[in-house]
Amino acid sequence: MTPTAIHPKITPIYQTSVFKFDDLDAVQQYFDEPGSRYLYSRNGNPNSDELAAAVNQWEGGAGALATGSGMAAIFAALMTYCQAGDHVLCAADIYGGSAALLNLELSRLGISVSYVPFEELYDLNSHVQPGTKLLLCETMSNPLLRVVNLRAIAEECHRHGVKLVVDNTFATPVITKPLAHGANLVLHSVTKYLAGHSDVTAGAVVAGTPEDAARLRQIGTVFGLTLSPMESWLSVRGMKTLRLRVAAHSYNAQQVAEFLEAHPAVEAVYYPGLPTHPQHVLATGQGHGLFSGMLSFRLPDDAAVVNRFMQRSQRFPFAPSLAGVDSSCSHPLYTSHRALTDEQRADLGITVGLVRLSVGIEPVEELLADLAHALS
Ligand SMILES: *Cc1c(COP(=O)(O)O)cnc(C)c1O
């Protein structure tokens, strides 16, 4: 049987670092007709291209790059618009890794950063500098699930000639598509909901224009940020159930949030699906009535109380990541937000009693029973 007679329904894993050419004409074709062939997997591979196309389609973009991690995606996004001497604005509520990248690494390459408190995101007058190139924010923030009005932020950014880069990891394009609200780039830790099974580390960046997409691709190739065939394939498989999973995560998280809000041991619950959440109305409109599987809640500020909850829960193992089909819990102060200054943590209310749940897609009665036991 010749290979051309094989018609797999699913894209096979092209586990190869390089591709063959018959002669010089064939390699010339690669350069003359972009997209007609493959050369070297760091530049492009059928599996990473399939993932990029899938994320691009979900986000409604003009082209995308699949990266080796969410961090690589943030780096690629920043490099698309910034060079030495430029300035970046970053929402104060931001993933700890993004803050570390900006504070510790990009600062020494001459890219400066300043942080914008949540309340000031819609009036950037006092924050924009002559060299400000972009603003980085998250659709839904970690760990307090603050929801940003993307259209208002995009308008404010563009009024100042600043690009808007949105980390859409928590929301996913099932809930919100930032490009449609005016964002210039949207990025993901594919590790989380897009892949969805806690078995892949991957990222993606989607561009709103073909020019930015071409720039992203070059950055991916030259910095070597691109994703391997196997991880791409796993991510593509995970994404096939994205719509179903996000709906199930959101349904379960709503029940868990309502349960926790009514529980006497719980001091506060942060979930945009609760009417008590400060951005509930905005989140409902911007998110089509889905609020994701992420929520945080407050126990008394006593490590012993938090430890007892973690030790007693069977269904929410303490694992500092999120968005898998199986539930887990994390602790911002001890893990994701360790690197913040005491002042930043105090401003955000990240104390020892703050616990973050990633609510999975298990039968919700089992999750509620487990939480009732762990909190009793
Ligand atoms: C996890 C995460 C990242 C980093 O992604 P990795 O895949 O771990 O590199 C970036 N942003 C957010 C919001 C995240 O949750």
mmCIF file of C-alpha atoms and ligand atoms in Angstrom:
data_model
loop_
_atom_site.group_PDB
_atom_site.id
_atom_site.type_symbol
_atom_site.label_atom_id
_atom_site.label_comp_id
_atom_site.label_asym_id
_atom_site.label_seq_id
_atom_site.Cartn_x
_atom_site.Cartn_y
_atom_site.Cartn_z
ATOM 1 C CA MET A 1 0.000 0.000 0.000
ATOM 2 C CA THR A 2 1.430 3.414 -0.902
ATOM 3 C CA PRO A 3 1.255 6.093 1.772
ATOM 4 C CA THR A 4 -1.155 8.170 -0.354
ATOM 5 C CA ALA A 5 -3.774 5.405 0.021
ATOM 6 C CA ILE A 6 -3.855 5.992 3.786
ATOM 7 C CA HIS A 7 -6.617 8.376 4.805
ATOM 8 C CA PRO A 8 -6.572 8.773 8.581
ATOM 9 C CA LYS A 9 -9.602 10.544 10.033
ATOM 10 C CA ILE A 10 -7.418 12.156 12.688
ATOM 11 C CA THR A 11 -4.131 13.937 11.938
ATOM 12 C CA PRO A 12 -1.335 11.498 12.849
ATOM 13 C CA ILE A 13 1.487 12.610 15.144
ATOM 14 C CA TYR A 14 4.308 13.824 12.894
ATOM 15 C CA GLN A 15 6.971 12.974 15.426
ATOM 16 C CA THR A 16 9.812 14.278 13.301
ATOM 17 C CA SER A 17 12.189 17.197 13.786
ATOM 18 C CA VAL A 18 12.843 17.643 10.058
ATOM 19 C CA PHE A 19 11.343 16.957 6.617
ATOM 20 C CA LYS A 20 12.960 15.584 3.421
ATOM 21 C CA PHE A 21 13.361 17.236 0.019
ATOM 22 C CA ASP A 22 13.956 15.461 -3.314
ATOM 23 C CA ASP A 23 16.206 18.165 -4.710
ATOM 24 C CA LEU A 24 16.971 21.890 -4.787
ATOM 25 C CA ASP A 25 13.723 22.638 -6.645
ATOM 26 C CA ALA A 26 11.767 21.120 -3.800
ATOM 27 C CA VAL A 27 13.471 23.239 -1.144
ATOM 28 C CA GLN A 28 13.037 26.309 -3.345
ATOM 29 C CA GLN A 29 9.308 25.579 -3.413
ATOM 30 C CA TYR A 30 9.280 25.695 0.391
ATOM 31 C CA PHE A 31 10.554 29.281 0.306
ATOM 32 C CA ASP A 32 8.547 30.428 -2.742
ATOM 33 C CA GLU A 33 5.182 29.054 -1.670
ATOM 34 C CA PRO A 34 4.762 29.559 2.093
ATOM 35 C CA GLY A 35 2.622 26.844 3.628
ATOM 36 C CA SER A 36 3.148 24.395 0.741
ATOM 37 C CA ARG A 37 5.611 22.132 2.584
ATOM 38 C CA TYR A 38 7.428 21.674 5.859
ATOM 39 C CA LEU A 39 11.162 22.106 6.483
ATOM 40 C CA TYR A 40 12.008 21.903 10.161
ATOM 41 C CA SER A 41 9.630 21.386 13.079
ATOM 42 C CA ARG A 42 10.809 24.423 15.032
ATOM 43 C CA ASN A 43 9.589 26.531 12.092
ATOM 44 C CA GLY A 44 6.379 24.592 11.631
ATOM 45 C CA ASN A 45 4.917 21.112 11.955
ATOM 46 C CA PRO A 46 1.511 19.741 10.890
ATOM 47 C CA ASN A 47 0.533 19.121 14.519
ATOM 48 C CA SER A 48 1.504 22.520 15.910
ATOM 49 C CA ASP A 49 -0.122 24.148 12.877
ATOM 50 C CA GLU A 50 -3.306 22.189 13.549
ATOM 51 C CA LEU A 51 -3.348 23.426 17.154
ATOM 52 C CA ALA A 52 -2.655 27.022 16.099
ATOM 53 C CA ALA A 53 -5.475 26.818 13.549
ATOM 54 C CA ALA A 54 -7.881 25.403 16.139
ATOM 55 C CA VAL A 55 -7.151 28.164 18.692
ATOM 56 C CA ASN A 56 -7.240 30.771 15.916
ATOM 57 C CA GLN A 57 -10.660 29.585 14.794
ATOM 58 C CA TRP A 58 -12.052 29.634 18.339
ATOM 59 C CA GLU A 59 -10.763 33.160 18.944
ATOM 60 C CA GLY A 60 -11.706 34.463 15.495
ATOM 61 C CA GLY A 61 -8.134 35.580 14.701
ATOM 62 C CA ALA A 62 -6.046 36.205 11.605
ATOM 63 C CA GLY A 63 -3.371 33.658 12.534
ATOM 64 C CA ALA A 64 -1.854 32.028 15.602
ATOM 65 C CA LEU A 65 1.288 30.543 17.085
ATOM 66 C CA ALA A 66 1.405 27.412 19.259
ATOM 67 C CA THR A 67 4.056 27.751 21.957
ATOM 68 C CA GLY A 68 5.883 25.484 24.394
ATOM 69 C CA SER A 69 4.006 26.922 27.391
ATOM 70 C CA GLY A 70 1.720 29.738 28.441
ATOM 71 C CA MET A 71 4.817 31.648 29.585
ATOM 72 C CA ALA A 72 6.291 31.316 26.084
ATOM 73 C CA ALA A 73 2.988 32.667 24.750
ATOM 74 C CA ILE A 74 3.203 35.741 27.025
ATOM 75 C CA PHE A 75 6.814 36.290 25.993
ATOM 76 C CA ALA A 76 5.961 35.974 22.280
ATOM 77 C CA ALA A 77 3.062 38.401 22.697
ATOM 78 C CA LEU A 78 5.242 40.995 24.459
ATOM 79 C CA MET A 79 8.002 40.601 21.872
ATOM 80 C CA THR A 80 5.504 41.243 19.061
ATOM 81 C CA TYR A 81 5.156 44.880 20.109
ATOM 82 C CA CYS A 82 8.133 45.731 22.348
ATOM 83 C CA GLN A 83 11.808 46.465 22.104
ATOM 84 C CA ALA A 84 14.429 47.975 24.417
ATOM 85 C CA GLY A 85 13.301 51.356 25.740
ATOM 86 C CA ASP A 86 9.601 50.557 25.572
ATOM 87 C CA HIS A 87 7.163 50.528 28.456
ATOM 88 C CA VAL A 88 4.439 48.007 29.277
ATOM 89 C CA LEU A 89 1.313 48.553 31.357
ATOM 90 C CA CYS A 90 0.086 45.521 33.254
ATOM 91 C CA ALA A 91 -3.114 45.025 35.228
ATOM 92 C CA ALA A 92 -2.255 44.663 38.923
ATOM 93 C CA ASP A 93 -4.387 41.500 39.086
ATOM 94 C CA ILE A 94 -2.149 39.270 36.986
ATOM 95 C CA TYR A 95 -0.714 35.754 36.900
ATOM 96 C CA GLY A 96 2.426 35.583 39.078
ATOM 97 C CA GLY A 97 4.519 34.247 36.183
ATOM 98 C CA SER A 98 3.612 37.243 34.025
ATOM 99 C CA ALA A 99 4.749 39.587 36.808
ATOM 100 C CA ALA A 100 7.989 37.611 37.215
ATOM 101 C CA LEU A 101 8.696 37.777 33.471
ATOM 102 C CA LEU A 102 8.143 41.534 33.420
ATOM 103 C CA ASN A 103 9.830 42.394 36.724
ATOM 104 C CA LEU A 104 12.837 40.082 36.660
ATOM 105 C CA GLU A 105 13.667 39.401 33.011
ATOM 106 C CA LEU A 106 12.243 41.956 30.582
ATOM 107 C CA SER A 107 13.330 44.789 32.892
ATOM 108 C CA ARG A 108 16.981 43.857 32.270
ATOM 109 C CA LEU A 109 16.361 43.924 28.509
ATOM 110 C CA GLY A 110 15.274 47.548 28.854
ATOM 111 C CA ILE A 111 11.505 46.997 28.800
ATOM 112 C CA SER A 112 9.974 48.700 31.823
ATOM 113 C CA VAL A 113 6.647 47.905 33.455
ATOM 114 C CA SER A 114 4.143 49.636 35.671
ATOM 115 C CA TYR A 115 1.001 48.189 37.200
ATOM 116 C CA VAL A 116 -2.502 49.577 36.907
ATOM 117 C CA PRO A 117 -4.937 48.923 39.782
ATOM 118 C CA PHE A 118 -8.206 47.285 38.736
ATOM 119 C CA GLU A 119 -10.231 50.449 39.398
ATOM 120 C CA GLU A 120 -7.995 52.571 37.121
ATOM 121 C CA LEU A 121 -7.977 50.329 34.029
ATOM 122 C CA TYR A 122 -10.577 52.444 32.240
ATOM 123 C CA ASP A 123 -8.737 55.749 32.662
ATOM 124 C CA LEU A 124 -5.098 55.357 31.685
ATOM 125 C CA ASN A 125 -4.234 59.079 31.543
ATOM 126 C CA SER A 126 -2.013 58.976 34.598
ATOM 127 C CA HIS A 127 -0.357 55.683 33.569
ATOM 128 C CA VAL A 128 0.523 56.025 29.879
ATOM 129 C CA GLN A 129 4.094 57.150 29.139
ATOM 130 C CA PRO A 130 5.604 58.243 25.794
ATOM 131 C CA GLY A 131 7.085 54.755 25.267
ATOM 132 C CA THR A 132 4.031 52.746 26.342
ATOM 133 C CA LYS A 133 3.404 50.051 23.736
ATOM 134 C CA LEU A 134 0.829 47.723 25.252
ATOM 135 C CA LEU A 135 -1.390 46.843 28.171
ATOM 136 C CA LEU A 136 -1.531 43.249 29.416
ATOM 137 C CA CYS A 137 -4.590 42.065 31.335
ATOM 138 C CA GLU A 138 -6.658 38.938 31.956
ATOM 139 C CA THR A 139 -10.330 38.529 31.013
ATOM 140 C CA MET A 140 -10.925 36.995 34.442
ATOM 141 C CA SER A 141 -8.221 37.477 37.023
ATOM 142 C CA ASN A 142 -6.512 35.019 39.269
ATOM 143 C CA PRO A 143 -7.319 34.417 42.122
ATOM 144 C CA LEU A 144 -10.179 36.884 42.755
ATOM 145 C CA LEU A 145 -12.026 36.311 39.458
ATOM 146 C CA ARG A 146 -12.307 40.020 38.765
ATOM 147 C CA VAL A 147 -13.816 40.506 35.319
ATOM 148 C CA VAL A 148 -12.521 43.198 33.001
ATOM 149 C CA ASN A 149 -14.754 45.125 30.555
ATOM 150 C CA LEU A 150 -12.709 44.331 27.459
ATOM 151 C CA ARG A 151 -14.495 46.700 25.089
ATOM 152 C CA ALA A 152 -14.020 49.641 27.461
ATOM 153 C CA ILE A 153 -10.352 48.794 28.025
ATOM 154 C CA ALA A 154 -9.711 48.338 24.300
ATOM 155 C CA GLU A 155 -11.208 51.754 23.574
ATOM 156 C CA GLU A 156 -9.157 53.388 26.301
ATOM 157 C CA CYS A 157 -5.947 51.686 25.089
ATOM 158 C CA HIS A 158 -6.505 52.614 21.456
ATOM 159 C CA ARG A 159 -7.292 56.215 22.400
ATOM 160 C CA HIS A 160 -3.707 56.342 23.712
ATOM 161 C CA GLY A 161 -2.195 54.376 20.802
ATOM 162 C CA VAL A 162 -1.540 51.396 23.095
ATOM 163 C CA LYS A 163 -2.114 47.776 22.007
ATOM 164 C CA LEU A 164 -4.284 45.534 24.162
ATOM 165 C CA VAL A 165 -2.962 42.032 24.927
ATOM 166 C CA VAL A 166 -5.392 39.750 26.753
ATOM 167 C CA ASP A 167 -4.585 36.559 28.636
ATOM 168 C CA ASN A 168 -7.805 34.597 28.094
ATOM 169 C CA THR A 169 -6.699 31.456 29.961
ATOM 170 C CA PHE A 170 -9.393 31.531 32.677
ATOM 171 C CA ALA A 171 -12.303 32.543 30.456
ATOM 172 C CA THR A 172 -11.565 30.511 27.287
ATOM 173 C CA PRO A 173 -13.092 31.596 23.958
ATOM 174 C CA VAL A 174 -16.228 29.630 24.854
ATOM 175 C CA ILE A 175 -16.979 32.346 27.407
ATOM 176 C CA THR A 176 -15.354 35.432 25.845
ATOM 177 C CA LYS A 177 -13.529 36.184 22.590
ATOM 178 C CA PRO A 178 -11.333 39.225 23.337
ATOM 179 C CA LEU A 179 -10.467 39.998 19.693
ATOM 180 C CA ALA A 180 -14.165 40.635 19.030
ATOM 181 C CA HIS A 181 -14.083 43.231 21.841
ATOM 182 C CA GLY A 182 -11.116 45.059 20.327
ATOM 183 C CA ALA A 183 -8.044 43.253 21.726
ATOM 184 C CA ASN A 184 -5.002 43.139 19.433
ATOM 185 C CA LEU A 185 -3.548 39.844 20.679
ATOM 186 C CA VAL A 186 -5.064 37.112 22.816
ATOM 187 C CA LEU A 187 -3.035 34.407 24.496
ATOM 188 C CA HIS A 188 -3.570 31.189 26.406
ATOM 189 C CA SER A 189 -1.898 28.818 28.721
ATOM 190 C CA VAL A 190 -3.176 25.857 26.662
ATOM 191 C CA THR A 191 -2.027 23.802 29.665
ATOM 192 C CA LYS A 192 -5.292 24.837 31.338
ATOM 193 C CA TYR A 193 -8.795 24.682 29.802
ATOM 194 C CA LEU A 194 -7.880 24.368 26.116
ATOM 195 C CA ALA A 195 -6.017 21.085 26.596
ATOM 196 C CA GLY A 196 -8.036 20.481 29.748
ATOM 197 C CA HIS A 197 -6.731 17.175 31.129
ATOM 198 C CA SER A 198 -3.682 18.253 33.197
ATOM 199 C CA ASP A 199 -1.361 16.243 30.960
ATOM 200 C CA VAL A 200 0.162 18.878 28.634
ATOM 201 C CA THR A 201 2.212 22.055 29.020
ATOM 202 C CA ALA A 202 1.482 24.322 26.051
ATOM 203 C CA GLY A 203 0.494 27.830 25.018
ATOM 204 C CA ALA A 204 -0.891 29.812 22.100
ATOM 205 C CA VAL A 205 -1.093 33.410 20.882
ATOM 206 C CA VAL A 206 -3.701 34.604 18.393
ATOM 207 C CA ALA A 207 -3.272 37.791 16.339
ATOM 208 C CA GLY A 208 -5.988 40.112 15.113
ATOM 209 C CA THR A 209 -4.163 40.977 11.871
ATOM 210 C CA PRO A 210 -2.120 38.953 9.318
ATOM 211 C CA GLU A 211 0.868 41.276 9.916
ATOM 212 C CA ASP A 212 0.910 40.537 13.643
ATOM 213 C CA ALA A 213 0.424 36.831 12.893
ATOM 214 C CA ALA A 214 3.487 36.813 10.614
ATOM 215 C CA ARG A 215 5.507 38.644 13.271
ATOM 216 C CA LEU A 216 4.412 36.117 15.902
ATOM 217 C CA ARG A 217 5.448 33.212 13.714
ATOM 218 C CA GLN A 218 8.876 34.697 13.190
ATOM 219 C CA ILE A 219 9.295 35.283 16.926
ATOM 220 C CA GLY A 220 8.241 31.692 17.617
ATOM 221 C CA THR A 221 10.784 30.322 15.161
ATOM 222 C CA VAL A 222 13.729 32.570 16.012
ATOM 223 C CA PHE A 223 13.387 32.415 19.806
ATOM 224 C CA GLY A 224 12.559 28.700 19.563
ATOM 225 C CA LEU A 225 9.253 29.044 21.425
ATOM 226 C CA THR A 226 7.291 26.573 19.293
ATOM 227 C CA LEU A 227 5.491 23.472 20.538
ATOM 228 C CA SER A 228 6.378 19.801 19.981
ATOM 229 C CA PRO A 229 4.225 17.502 17.761
ATOM 230 C CA MET A 230 3.096 15.239 20.613
ATOM 231 C CA GLU A 231 2.014 18.092 22.907
ATOM 232 C CA SER A 232 0.263 19.764 19.977
ATOM 233 C CA TRP A 233 -1.615 16.576 19.166
ATOM 234 C CA LEU A 234 -2.749 16.102 22.777
ATOM 235 C CA SER A 235 -3.888 19.727 22.931
ATOM 236 C CA VAL A 236 -5.876 19.385 19.704
ATOM 237 C CA ARG A 237 -7.572 16.292 21.077
ATOM 238 C CA GLY A 238 -8.429 18.087 24.297
ATOM 239 C CA MET A 239 -9.870 21.068 22.447
ATOM 240 C CA LYS A 240 -12.440 18.903 20.676
ATOM 241 C CA THR A 241 -14.452 18.794 23.920
ATOM 242 C CA LEU A 242 -13.751 22.391 24.984
ATOM 243 C CA ARG A 243 -17.320 23.612 24.542
ATOM 244 C CA LEU A 244 -18.771 20.679 26.504
ATOM 245 C CA ARG A 245 -16.183 20.875 29.255
ATOM 246 C CA VAL A 246 -16.488 24.618 29.850
ATOM 247 C CA ALA A 247 -20.261 24.285 30.146
ATOM 248 C CA ALA A 248 -19.860 21.420 32.638
ATOM 249 C CA HIS A 249 -17.130 23.228 34.629
ATOM 250 C CA SER A 250 -19.315 26.335 34.813
ATOM 251 C CA TYR A 251 -22.418 24.423 35.886
ATOM 252 C CA ASN A 252 -20.523 22.642 38.677
ATOM 253 C CA ALA A 253 -18.693 25.780 39.826
ATOM 254 C CA GLN A 254 -21.990 27.663 40.149
ATOM 255 C CA GLN A 255 -23.359 24.936 42.461
ATOM 256 C CA VAL A 256 -20.119 24.871 44.470
ATOM 257 C CA ALA A 257 -20.074 28.693 44.763
ATOM 258 C CA GLU A 258 -23.674 28.777 46.023
ATOM 259 C CA PHE A 259 -22.939 25.971 48.484
ATOM 260 C CA LEU A 260 -19.842 27.731 49.846
ATOM 261 C CA GLU A 261 -21.587 31.105 50.067
ATOM 262 C CA ALA A 262 -24.207 29.548 52.340
ATOM 263 C CA HIS A 263 -21.663 27.661 54.489
ATOM 264 C CA PRO A 264 -20.977 29.114 57.966
ATOM 265 C CA ALA A 265 -17.232 28.213 57.852
ATOM 266 C CA VAL A 266 -16.734 30.325 54.699
ATOM 267 C CA GLU A 267 -16.158 34.078 55.040
ATOM 268 C CA ALA A 268 -16.388 35.083 51.359
ATOM 269 C CA VAL A 269 -16.726 33.526 47.898
ATOM 270 C CA TYR A 270 -15.335 35.025 44.691
ATOM 271 C CA TYR A 271 -17.217 33.728 41.650
ATOM 272 C CA PRO A 272 -18.617 35.912 38.833
ATOM 273 C CA GLY A 273 -21.731 33.721 38.609
ATOM 274 C CA LEU A 274 -22.884 34.867 42.053
ATOM 275 C CA PRO A 275 -25.185 37.923 42.065
ATOM 276 C CA THR A 276 -23.051 39.268 44.952
ATOM 277 C CA HIS A 277 -19.944 39.395 42.713
ATOM 278 C CA PRO A 278 -19.068 43.052 41.902
ATOM 279 C CA GLN A 279 -18.861 42.392 38.133
ATOM 280 C CA HIS A 280 -21.733 39.896 37.943
ATOM 281 C CA VAL A 281 -23.752 41.925 35.412
ATOM 282 C CA LEU A 282 -20.736 42.625 33.199
ATOM 283 C CA ALA A 283 -19.614 38.983 33.391
ATOM 284 C CA THR A 284 -23.079 37.766 32.462
ATOM 285 C CA GLY A 285 -23.177 39.886 29.319
ATOM 286 C CA GLN A 286 -19.564 39.448 28.256
ATOM 287 C CA GLY A 287 -19.521 35.727 29.063
ATOM 288 C CA HIS A 288 -22.850 34.547 27.613
ATOM 289 C CA GLY A 289 -23.997 33.337 31.031
ATOM 290 C CA LEU A 290 -20.965 31.077 31.611
ATOM 291 C CA PHE A 291 -18.483 31.912 34.370
ATOM 292 C CA SER A 292 -15.801 29.149 34.178
ATOM 293 C CA GLY A 293 -14.833 26.528 36.721
ATOM 294 C CA MET A 294 -12.558 28.766 38.773
ATOM 295 C CA LEU A 295 -13.487 30.266 42.131
ATOM 296 C CA SER A 296 -11.827 31.336 45.342
ATOM 297 C CA PHE A 297 -13.124 31.439 48.882
ATOM 298 C CA ARG A 298 -11.972 32.711 52.228
ATOM 299 C CA LEU A 299 -11.435 30.633 55.345
ATOM 300 C CA PRO A 300 -10.240 32.197 58.612
ATOM 301 C CA ASP A 301 -6.623 33.434 58.286
ATOM 302 C CA ASP A 302 -5.168 30.438 60.083
ATOM 303 C CA ALA A 303 -2.863 27.974 58.302
ATOM 304 C CA ALA A 304 -4.123 25.167 60.555
ATOM 305 C CA VAL A 305 -7.695 25.673 59.313
ATOM 306 C CA VAL A 306 -6.542 25.646 55.671
ATOM 307 C CA ASN A 307 -4.396 22.555 56.258
ATOM 308 C CA ARG A 308 -7.330 20.727 57.826
ATOM 309 C CA PHE A 309 -9.514 21.542 54.790
ATOM 310 C CA MET A 310 -6.808 20.276 52.413
ATOM 311 C CA GLN A 311 -6.179 17.120 54.404
ATOM 312 C CA ARG A 312 -9.865 16.229 54.684
ATOM 313 C CA SER A 313 -10.879 16.865 51.064
ATOM 314 C CA GLN A 314 -10.618 13.840 48.794
ATOM 315 C CA ARG A 315 -11.934 15.406 45.590
ATOM 316 C CA PHE A 316 -9.932 18.656 45.613
ATOM 317 C CA PRO A 317 -6.277 17.599 45.853
ATOM 318 C CA PHE A 318 -3.848 20.459 46.469
ATOM 319 C CA ALA A 319 -2.160 20.754 43.064
ATOM 320 C CA PRO A 320 -1.021 24.236 42.044
ATOM 321 C CA SER A 321 -2.457 24.312 38.542
ATOM 322 C CA LEU A 322 -6.019 24.458 37.254
ATOM 323 C CA ALA A 323 -8.636 23.688 34.652
ATOM 324 C CA GLY A 324 -8.347 19.908 34.406
ATOM 325 C CA VAL A 325 -11.437 17.702 34.154
ATOM 326 C CA ASP A 326 -10.636 16.517 37.702
ATOM 327 C CA SER A 327 -11.112 19.098 40.455
ATOM 328 C CA SER A 328 -8.182 20.487 42.413
ATOM 329 C CA CYS A 329 -7.425 23.220 44.903
ATOM 330 C CA SER A 330 -4.611 25.692 45.153
ATOM 331 C CA HIS A 331 -3.348 28.295 47.552
ATOM 332 C CA PRO A 332 -2.383 31.682 46.047
ATOM 333 C CA LEU A 333 -0.259 32.876 48.994
ATOM 334 C CA TYR A 334 1.853 29.706 49.130
ATOM 335 C CA THR A 335 2.098 29.058 45.362
ATOM 336 C CA SER A 336 1.061 31.304 42.445
ATOM 337 C CA HIS A 337 1.389 34.639 44.247
ATOM 338 C CA ARG A 338 4.489 33.951 46.363
ATOM 339 C CA ALA A 339 6.575 36.382 44.313
ATOM 340 C CA LEU A 340 4.373 39.404 45.035
ATOM 341 C CA THR A 341 5.492 42.008 47.543
ATOM 342 C CA ASP A 342 3.695 42.123 50.904
ATOM 343 C CA GLU A 343 2.095 45.377 49.806
ATOM 344 C CA GLN A 344 0.794 43.900 46.517
ATOM 345 C CA ARG A 345 -0.633 40.918 48.403
ATOM 346 C CA ALA A 346 -2.277 43.135 50.980
ATOM 347 C CA ASP A 347 -3.825 45.278 48.219
ATOM 348 C CA LEU A 348 -5.262 42.181 46.542
ATOM 349 C CA GLY A 349 -6.379 40.542 49.782
ATOM 350 C CA ILE A 350 -4.204 37.466 49.264
ATOM 351 C CA THR A 351 -3.891 36.086 52.768
ATOM 352 C CA VAL A 352 -3.406 32.624 54.224
ATOM 353 C CA GLY A 353 -7.161 31.986 54.385
ATOM 354 C CA LEU A 354 -7.690 32.441 50.636
ATOM 355 C CA VAL A 355 -8.215 29.085 48.880
ATOM 356 C CA ARG A 356 -8.726 28.686 45.133
ATOM 357 C CA LEU A 357 -10.741 25.840 43.654
ATOM 358 C CA SER A 358 -10.609 24.512 40.122
ATOM 359 C CA VAL A 359 -13.973 22.802 39.866
ATOM 360 C CA GLY A 360 -13.906 19.774 37.573
ATOM 361 C CA ILE A 361 -16.635 17.961 35.680
ATOM 362 C CA GLU A 362 -17.346 15.191 38.202
ATOM 363 C CA PRO A 363 -20.952 14.585 39.400
ATOM 364 C CA VAL A 364 -21.549 17.766 41.397
ATOM 365 C CA GLU A 365 -23.253 15.968 44.344
ATOM 366 C CA GLU A 366 -19.958 14.172 44.986
ATOM 367 C CA LEU A 367 -18.070 17.474 45.019
ATOM 368 C CA LEU A 368 -20.579 19.088 47.391
ATOM 369 C CA ALA A 369 -20.482 16.092 49.737
ATOM 370 C CA ASP A 370 -16.696 16.223 49.780
ATOM 371 C CA LEU A 371 -16.674 19.964 50.546
ATOM 372 C CA ALA A 372 -19.263 19.523 53.291
ATOM 373 C CA HIS A 373 -17.027 16.889 54.872
ATOM 374 C CA ALA A 374 -13.823 18.923 54.459
ATOM 375 C CA LEU A 375 -15.399 22.035 56.019
ATOM 376 C CA SER A 376 -17.202 20.280 58.889
HETATM 377 C C1 LIG B 1 -0.846 28.968 34.072
HETATM 378 C C2 LIG B 1 -1.036 30.333 33.540
HETATM 379 C C3 LIG B 1 -0.079 30.924 32.719
HETATM 380 C C4 LIG B 1 1.236 30.255 32.395
HETATM 381 O O1 LIG B 1 1.057 29.138 31.601
HETATM 382 P P1 LIG B 1 2.063 27.859 31.600
HETATM 383 O O2 LIG B 1 1.430 26.956 30.615
HETATM 384 O O3 LIG B 1 2.128 27.346 32.999
HETATM 385 O O4 LIG B 1 3.391 28.387 31.143
HETATM 386 C C5 LIG B 1 -0.344 32.192 32.206
HETATM 387 N N1 LIG B 1 -1.484 32.838 32.505
HETATM 388 C C6 LIG B 1 -2.428 32.302 33.303
HETATM 389 C C7 LIG B 1 -3.667 33.075 33.599
HETATM 390 C C8 LIG B 1 -2.234 31.035 33.842
HETATM 391 O O5 LIG B 1 -3.166 30.513 34.652
#
